[in-house]
Structure formats: structure tokens, C-alpha cells
Coordinates of C-alpha atoms in Angstrom, one line a residue:
M1 CA 123.5 84.8 -15.1
S2 CA 119.9 83.5 -14.4
I3 CA 116.8 84.9 -15.8
W4 CA 113.7 84.8 -13.6
I5 CA 109.6 85.6 -14.9
Q6 CA 106.7 87.1 -13.2
V7 CA 103.8 87.5 -15.0
V8 CA 100.9 89.6 -13.8
Q9 CA 97.7 91.0 -15.5
H10 CA 98.7 94.6 -16.1
L11 CA 101.3 97.0 -15.4
Q12 CA 98.9 99.9 -13.8
P13 CA 99.0 101.0 -9.7
G14 CA 98.2 98.5 -7.3
G15 CA 99.2 96.2 -4.6
I16 CA 99.7 92.8 -6.6
E17 CA 102.3 95.0 -9.3
T18 CA 103.8 96.6 -6.9
M19 CA 104.7 94.0 -5.1
A20 CA 106.0 92.4 -8.6
L21 CA 107.9 95.2 -8.8
D22 CA 110.0 94.7 -5.7
L23 CA 110.8 90.9 -6.0
Q24 CA 112.4 91.8 -8.8
R25 CA 113.9 94.9 -7.2
M26 CA 115.1 92.6 -3.9
E27 CA 116.0 89.8 -6.5
E28 CA 119.5 88.2 -5.6
A29 CA 123.3 89.2 -8.0
H30 CA 122.8 86.3 -10.3
E31 CA 119.2 86.6 -11.2
Q32 CA 117.6 88.7 -13.7
G33 CA 113.7 89.1 -13.5
V34 CA 111.6 89.5 -15.8
I35 CA 107.6 91.2 -15.7
I36 CA 105.8 90.6 -18.5
S37 CA 102.1 91.9 -18.4
L38 CA 99.4 90.2 -20.3
E39 CA 97.6 93.3 -21.2
G40 CA 98.8 97.0 -22.4
T41 CA 102.4 98.5 -23.8
K42 CA 104.3 99.4 -22.1
Q43 CA 104.3 103.3 -23.6
Q44 CA 101.0 103.4 -21.9
A45 CA 102.3 102.4 -18.2
L46 CA 105.7 104.6 -18.7
Q47 CA 103.3 107.2 -19.0
D48 CA 100.1 105.7 -16.4
W49 CA 103.1 104.8 -13.4
P50 CA 106.1 106.9 -13.3
R51 CA 107.1 104.4 -11.0
L52 CA 108.2 102.0 -13.9
R53 CA 110.5 103.8 -15.6
P54 CA 113.2 102.7 -13.7
Y55 CA 113.3 99.1 -14.6
A56 CA 111.3 99.8 -18.5
N57 CA 114.4 97.8 -19.9
R58 CA 113.3 94.7 -18.2
L59 CA 109.2 95.1 -18.8
M60 CA 107.8 93.6 -21.4
F61 CA 104.0 93.8 -22.7
L62 CA 101.6 91.9 -24.5
N63 CA 98.8 94.4 -24.6
K64 CA 97.0 90.9 -25.6
Q65 CA 92.3 92.3 -26.0
P66 CA 90.3 90.5 -24.0
G67 CA 88.5 87.1 -24.1
F68 CA 90.4 84.8 -24.2
R69 CA 93.1 84.5 -26.6
L70 CA 95.7 81.4 -27.9
S71 CA 98.2 83.5 -29.5
T72 CA 99.0 84.9 -25.9
L73 CA 99.3 81.7 -24.8
W74 CA 102.1 80.7 -27.7
K75 CA 103.6 83.9 -27.5
L76 CA 104.4 82.8 -24.0
V77 CA 105.7 79.2 -24.9
K78 CA 108.1 80.8 -27.6
L79 CA 109.5 83.2 -25.0
F80 CA 110.1 80.9 -22.3
R81 CA 111.5 78.4 -24.4
R82 CA 114.1 80.9 -26.4
W83 CA 115.1 82.2 -23.2
A84 CA 115.2 78.6 -21.7
V85 CA 113.6 80.6 -17.8
P86 CA 114.0 78.3 -15.2
V87 CA 111.6 79.9 -13.1
V88 CA 108.3 81.4 -13.4
H89 CA 106.0 83.7 -11.3
T90 CA 102.1 84.2 -11.9
H91 CA 100.0 86.4 -10.0
H92 CA 96.1 85.8 -10.2
I93 CA 93.9 83.8 -11.9
G94 CA 94.3 84.3 -15.7
P95 CA 98.2 85.5 -15.4
L96 CA 98.3 81.9 -14.8
I97 CA 96.1 80.5 -16.8
Y98 CA 98.5 82.2 -19.2
G99 CA 102.1 82.0 -17.7
G100 CA 101.1 78.9 -15.6
I101 CA 100.7 76.8 -19.1
A102 CA 102.6 77.9 -21.2
A103 CA 105.3 77.3 -18.5
R104 CA 104.6 73.4 -18.6
L105 CA 104.2 73.0 -22.3
A106 CA 107.6 75.0 -22.7
G107 CA 109.2 72.5 -19.8
V108 CA 110.1 75.1 -17.4
K109 CA 111.1 73.6 -14.0
V110 CA 109.7 75.9 -11.4
V111 CA 106.2 77.3 -11.4
I112 CA 105.1 79.2 -8.6
H113 CA 101.4 80.3 -8.3
T114 CA 100.9 83.7 -5.7
E115 CA 97.0 84.6 -4.6
H116 CA 96.7 87.6 -3.3
D117 CA 93.1 87.3 -2.5
A118 CA 90.3 84.7 -2.6
W119 CA 86.7 86.8 -2.9
H120 CA 87.0 86.0 -6.1
L121 CA 86.2 82.1 -5.8
R122 CA 82.9 82.9 -4.3
Q123 CA 81.5 82.1 -7.6
R124 CA 81.0 78.6 -9.0
R125 CA 82.9 79.6 -12.6
R126 CA 85.8 81.2 -11.0
R127 CA 86.2 78.7 -9.0
M128 CA 86.1 75.7 -11.4
L129 CA 88.4 77.2 -14.0
Q130 CA 90.7 78.1 -11.1
S131 CA 90.2 74.6 -9.4
F132 CA 91.1 73.3 -13.0
A133 CA 94.3 75.9 -13.9
L134 CA 95.9 74.7 -10.4
K135 CA 95.5 71.2 -10.8
W136 CA 97.2 71.7 -14.7
V137 CA 99.9 73.7 -13.8
R138 CA 100.2 71.9 -11.0
P139 CA 102.6 75.7 -9.5
M140 CA 104.0 75.7 -5.9
I141 CA 101.0 77.7 -4.5
V142 CA 101.4 80.6 -2.0
A143 CA 99.0 83.1 0.1
D144 CA 99.6 86.3 0.9
A145 CA 98.5 86.0 3.6
N146 CA 97.0 83.5 6.2
L147 CA 92.6 84.4 5.6
V148 CA 93.8 84.3 2.0
A149 CA 94.8 80.2 2.4
S150 CA 92.3 79.6 4.3
E151 CA 90.1 79.9 1.5
L152 CA 91.9 78.8 -1.4
K153 CA 91.9 75.1 0.8
S154 CA 88.1 75.7 2.2
A155 CA 87.0 76.5 -1.7
L156 CA 89.3 74.1 -3.7
G157 CA 90.3 71.2 -1.2
F158 CA 94.0 72.3 -1.3
N159 CA 95.5 71.0 2.4
D160 CA 98.2 73.0 4.5
E161 CA 101.2 71.1 2.1
Q162 CA 99.8 72.4 -0.6
V163 CA 99.6 75.6 0.1
Q164 CA 101.6 78.3 1.9
V165 CA 102.2 81.3 3.3
I166 CA 104.6 83.8 2.8
K167 CA 103.1 87.8 3.8
N168 CA 103.3 90.8 1.8
G169 CA 105.9 92.9 3.0
V170 CA 107.5 96.9 2.2
D171 CA 110.8 98.6 1.8
T172 CA 110.8 99.9 5.9
H173 CA 114.3 101.5 4.3
S174 CA 112.5 103.5 2.5
F175 CA 108.8 103.7 4.4
A176 CA 110.0 105.0 7.6
V177 CA 108.7 108.4 9.6
G178 CA 109.7 111.7 8.3
D179 CA 109.4 115.3 9.1
K180 CA 105.8 116.0 9.3
H181 CA 105.6 120.1 8.5
L182 CA 108.1 119.1 5.5
A183 CA 106.1 117.0 3.5
R184 CA 103.5 119.0 3.8
Q185 CA 104.7 122.0 2.1
L186 CA 106.5 119.7 -0.7
L187 CA 103.2 118.7 -1.1
G188 CA 100.9 121.9 -1.2
L189 CA 98.9 120.4 2.6
P190 CA 97.2 122.6 5.2
I191 CA 99.8 122.9 7.7
Q192 CA 97.8 123.2 10.7
A193 CA 94.8 121.0 9.8
R194 CA 94.4 117.3 11.1
L195 CA 95.3 115.5 7.7
I196 CA 93.6 112.0 6.8
G197 CA 95.0 110.0 4.3
C198 CA 93.7 107.9 1.8
A199 CA 95.7 105.9 -0.8
G200 CA 94.7 103.6 -3.4
R201 CA 93.0 103.6 -7.1
L202 CA 90.0 106.0 -6.8
E203 CA 87.4 102.9 -8.3
P204 CA 84.0 101.8 -5.9
E205 CA 85.0 98.7 -4.1
K206 CA 88.0 101.2 -2.2
G207 CA 85.1 103.1 -0.5
Q208 CA 86.4 106.3 -0.7
A209 CA 83.0 107.6 -1.5
V210 CA 82.1 106.4 2.4
L211 CA 85.0 108.9 3.7
I212 CA 83.7 111.5 2.3
E213 CA 81.2 111.2 4.0
A214 CA 82.5 110.3 6.8
L215 CA 84.5 113.5 7.1
N216 CA 80.9 115.8 7.0
S217 CA 80.7 114.3 10.6
L218 CA 83.9 115.6 11.5
P219 CA 85.5 118.5 13.3
Q220 CA 86.0 121.4 10.6
D221 CA 90.4 121.1 11.1
V222 CA 89.8 117.9 10.3
H223 CA 91.4 117.2 5.6
L224 CA 91.1 114.5 4.0
V225 CA 94.1 113.7 1.5
F226 CA 93.8 110.7 -1.3
A227 CA 96.7 109.7 -3.5
G228 CA 96.2 107.3 -6.3
D229 CA 93.4 108.0 -9.6
G230 CA 90.5 105.7 -11.0
S231 CA 87.5 106.3 -12.6
Q232 CA 85.4 107.5 -9.3
R233 CA 87.6 110.7 -9.5
Q234 CA 85.4 113.1 -10.9
A235 CA 81.9 111.6 -9.4
L236 CA 84.3 111.7 -5.9
Q237 CA 85.2 115.6 -6.6
R238 CA 80.9 115.6 -7.1
L239 CA 80.0 114.0 -4.3
V240 CA 82.5 117.3 -2.5
M241 CA 81.5 119.4 -3.6
A242 CA 77.3 118.1 -3.3
L243 CA 78.4 118.2 0.9
K244 CA 80.3 121.3 0.7
L245 CA 83.8 120.6 1.5
Q246 CA 85.3 121.3 -1.4
A247 CA 88.2 123.3 1.4
R248 CA 88.9 119.8 3.2
V249 CA 89.4 117.2 0.6
H250 CA 92.5 117.4 -1.8
F251 CA 93.3 114.9 -4.6
L252 CA 96.8 114.7 -5.9
G253 CA 96.3 112.0 -8.1
A254 CA 99.2 109.8 -9.0
I255 CA 102.4 110.4 -7.0
E256 CA 105.7 109.9 -7.1
S257 CA 107.1 110.1 -3.9
M258 CA 104.9 108.0 -1.4
P259 CA 106.7 107.9 1.2
Q260 CA 106.4 111.4 1.6
F261 CA 102.9 110.9 1.4
Y262 CA 102.5 109.0 4.5
Q263 CA 104.2 111.3 6.4
A264 CA 102.4 114.3 6.3
L265 CA 99.5 112.2 8.2
D266 CA 97.5 112.3 11.1
L267 CA 96.1 109.1 10.0
F268 CA 95.4 106.8 7.0
C269 CA 92.4 105.3 6.3
L270 CA 91.3 102.4 4.0
P271 CA 87.6 102.1 3.9
S272 CA 87.4 99.8 1.3
Y273 CA 84.7 97.0 0.3
F274 CA 87.5 93.8 -0.6
E275 CA 91.6 93.7 0.2
G276 CA 93.4 91.0 0.3
L277 CA 96.3 91.5 1.7
S278 CA 97.3 95.3 1.0
L279 CA 100.1 96.8 1.0
V280 CA 98.9 100.2 1.5
I281 CA 98.4 100.3 4.9
L282 CA 101.4 98.3 5.8
E283 CA 103.3 101.5 3.8
A284 CA 100.9 103.9 6.3
Q285 CA 102.1 101.7 9.4
A286 CA 106.2 102.1 8.4
C287 CA 106.1 105.5 8.3
G288 CA 104.7 105.4 12.1
I289 CA 101.2 106.9 11.0
P290 CA 98.3 104.6 12.9
A291 CA 95.2 103.3 10.6
V292 CA 91.3 103.1 10.7
V293 CA 90.9 100.5 7.9
T294 CA 87.7 98.6 7.1
N295 CA 87.2 94.9 8.3
V296 CA 87.2 93.1 4.6
G297 CA 89.6 90.4 3.4
A298 CA 93.3 90.8 5.1
S299 CA 93.1 93.8 6.2
T300 CA 93.3 92.0 10.1
E301 CA 97.3 90.0 9.2
A302 CA 98.5 93.9 8.3
L303 CA 96.8 96.2 11.5
C304 CA 98.7 96.8 14.4
P305 CA 96.3 95.8 17.0
R306 CA 97.9 98.4 19.6
T307 CA 97.5 101.4 17.4
G308 CA 95.1 100.6 14.2
T309 CA 91.8 100.2 14.4
L310 CA 88.6 98.4 12.5
V311 CA 85.4 99.4 11.4
E312 CA 82.5 97.3 9.6
P313 CA 82.1 98.8 5.5
G314 CA 79.5 100.9 4.1
S315 CA 79.0 102.9 7.2
A316 CA 79.9 106.8 7.1
F317 CA 78.4 106.8 10.5
A318 CA 80.8 104.0 11.9
M319 CA 83.4 105.2 9.9
A320 CA 83.2 108.7 11.8
Q321 CA 83.2 107.9 15.4
A322 CA 85.9 105.4 14.5
L323 CA 88.4 108.3 12.7
E324 CA 87.2 110.9 15.7
Q325 CA 88.3 108.5 18.7
Q326 CA 91.8 107.3 16.8
L327 CA 92.9 111.1 16.4
A328 CA 91.9 111.6 20.3
L329 CA 93.9 109.1 20.9
K330 CA 97.4 109.2 22.2
A331 CA 100.1 107.0 21.1
T332 CA 99.9 103.5 22.6
G333 CA 102.2 101.5 20.9
N334 CA 104.6 102.1 17.4
P335 CA 103.5 100.7 14.4
R336 CA 106.3 100.9 12.9
Q337 CA 108.0 98.6 15.1
F338 CA 105.0 96.5 14.3
V339 CA 105.7 96.6 9.8
K340 CA 108.9 95.4 11.4
Q341 CA 108.5 92.6 12.8
A342 CA 105.7 91.4 10.8
G343 CA 105.7 92.8 6.8
D344 CA 109.4 93.6 6.2
L345 CA 109.8 93.2 2.5
R346 CA 112.9 91.7 3.0
T347 CA 111.9 88.6 4.4
T348 CA 109.2 88.2 1.9
A349 CA 112.1 88.2 -0.7
R350 CA 113.9 86.0 1.3
N351 CA 111.1 83.5 1.2
Y352 CA 110.0 83.5 -2.6
A353 CA 113.9 83.5 -3.4
A354 CA 114.0 79.9 -1.3
L355 CA 111.3 78.6 -3.4
R356 CA 112.7 80.0 -6.8
H357 CA 115.9 77.8 -5.8
R358 CA 114.4 75.1 -4.1
Y359 CA 114.8 72.5 -7.4
L360 CA 117.2 74.3 -9.2

């Protein structure tokens, strides 16, 4: 049995963390994957994100405190040596610095690093740090979208041979078309309303306030439903009250059955200011739900061109127009078919497995 390690910054609900779990779940029969979270504790993570519970015995938490911690680096070096780890896969800059450097010091054969977005490289300090870490660790570099690959090459001077693209994928067996009426009953949502859904952390960069403001311009039978939690929940609820939209906005918090959430919708919306290649866009479309998303990051690569709509971020007026137009449209294509062709998890998992085995 071959042990392989993924290193993430934390294990909280999010796209990177979901991808790490999915890759572990889709590993090959002779592999045993472990995910190491630099931050946090297992008890808190399992409490905050019930989805982690089936994987609990293959999760480790280092509870790293803020700032650079040499002790965390040496913990990883000792762990990789003790387990004779052949493969380490890091996700984003913090895990690259700790997990990547530790892997090289421990003599790990295969080091893979996935970059999930590149907007942070616009900051000179982050760009220099990332460049140093990549040149020192010398991993196989993966971008999860064409846009991310292009920005990596432009910002850090890599060529096409040094950066390969493996696009994010979702499980199209789990995320599938379902019974809308039943899904709404189970989630306690209004049966007759036209429902627009949004999934993700409730944080400023996710732009949910713009979506709530847009609802104020939409017909009374249109409701919003949010899946997810975060630091902005109370602020968003105050905005809902100020606009007198309490009867039309539903906060579900963190829910375990995301396919059921998407199946309850008429339309999905992601109003973010920043994104990489977002899994939630793919998940909604895999359930047959068309999407309206902001034109940021690699969202264009995740959006079905026949059924989806792009809108510029930050404008409630533009968002309301796009949502109303999309709700009025008759289906002209199949977003699920797009995801099966361009964003299926099994293709993603096979491509990463090929990287893990390349030099073993």
C-alpha cells in the first residue's frame, strides 16, 4: 500500500478542500491518501464540516499558529521520513512552503503543487515568495484552469512545459438531476416560488450582498436561498431586514446534501469578486441548473456557454437584469452535458493519478 499526502492550509468548507477530499476518495486501489491540514484541530474541523467525518481516520491537523513556524516544517519532515512517503501534493502557497520544502528535505520522490488561483500574484511580495518556493521545491506544477496557467506563466516566467493544466471536476454521479418538489420539501423551501440559489462561504469577496440587493428589483415570486456560512452572515441578514426581504431570503447554513440543494433551484448564481475555477458552478450545472456568474477568474471556463450568463461583478442592477432574463429563458441546452464533457471528477482524478505514478 502506497501512502500519498495532500497538504492544505485548513480543512474548512471550500473549493480547494473539497477537491482534496474528492481526490482522496477517487484514489486507486493500491493507494492510501492522507490529508494534512496546517491549521486547526480535528475536533473543531469535524464539528464545523460534517462532510469530513467519513475521512476522519485519514486526516491530520498540525494546529499551526499565525506566522512562520519552523517547528511545523520539521514536524512534516519527520512525518514524511517515518512513513517513507513517495508522493506529496500541495495546494496553494502556504502548503507549498511547508509541505513542499519538507518533502524535499525528507527525500520525497514526487512533489506536485496545484495552484487554484493566481490573483494573489499581483502582489509583489506574494509573487516573490511564490517564485522562490517553486524554484526551491521544483514540483510538478499544475494549474486548475487555463487562466491560472496563463497568469502563472506571465507572473513567474514559466513556460508551457513547466505548467500543465488539470481542470477541477465534480462527481457527476452524485451531482445529478433530481426531483425539485421533493428537494424543496426536504429543505423546507417554498414550493411555488422561483428559487435562485447561491452556495459558498459568506465572506465579503463572495459578493452575496450584491445578490440580495439585486433581489429587491426582481418580481415578488423570486426568492434567494443561501447554502453556507461565514463571517458575513449577520451583516447579510441585517441587509435583508433593511430591504424588507425576510420572507424571500432563506439562509440554510452548512448543509450536508449539496446535490439536494441544487436540485431545489430554478437558477444558480455566484456573485463573487474573486474566483479560481469554482466547483459550485460545476456542481449546480451537473444537477441540470443553469447559472449566472460574475466574470471573474476562471468562471468562464466552468460556465456552460449555451445555458449560462456572465455579468460584471459589483453591480446589483446588472445582476438583477441578468437574473430576470435568465429566469425568463426557455432551456436551450443541457448544462449537465457540458459538465460531463468538461468538468467530470473522474477525468481529474485519472490525470492526477498519472502524475503521482510518473516517477515511481
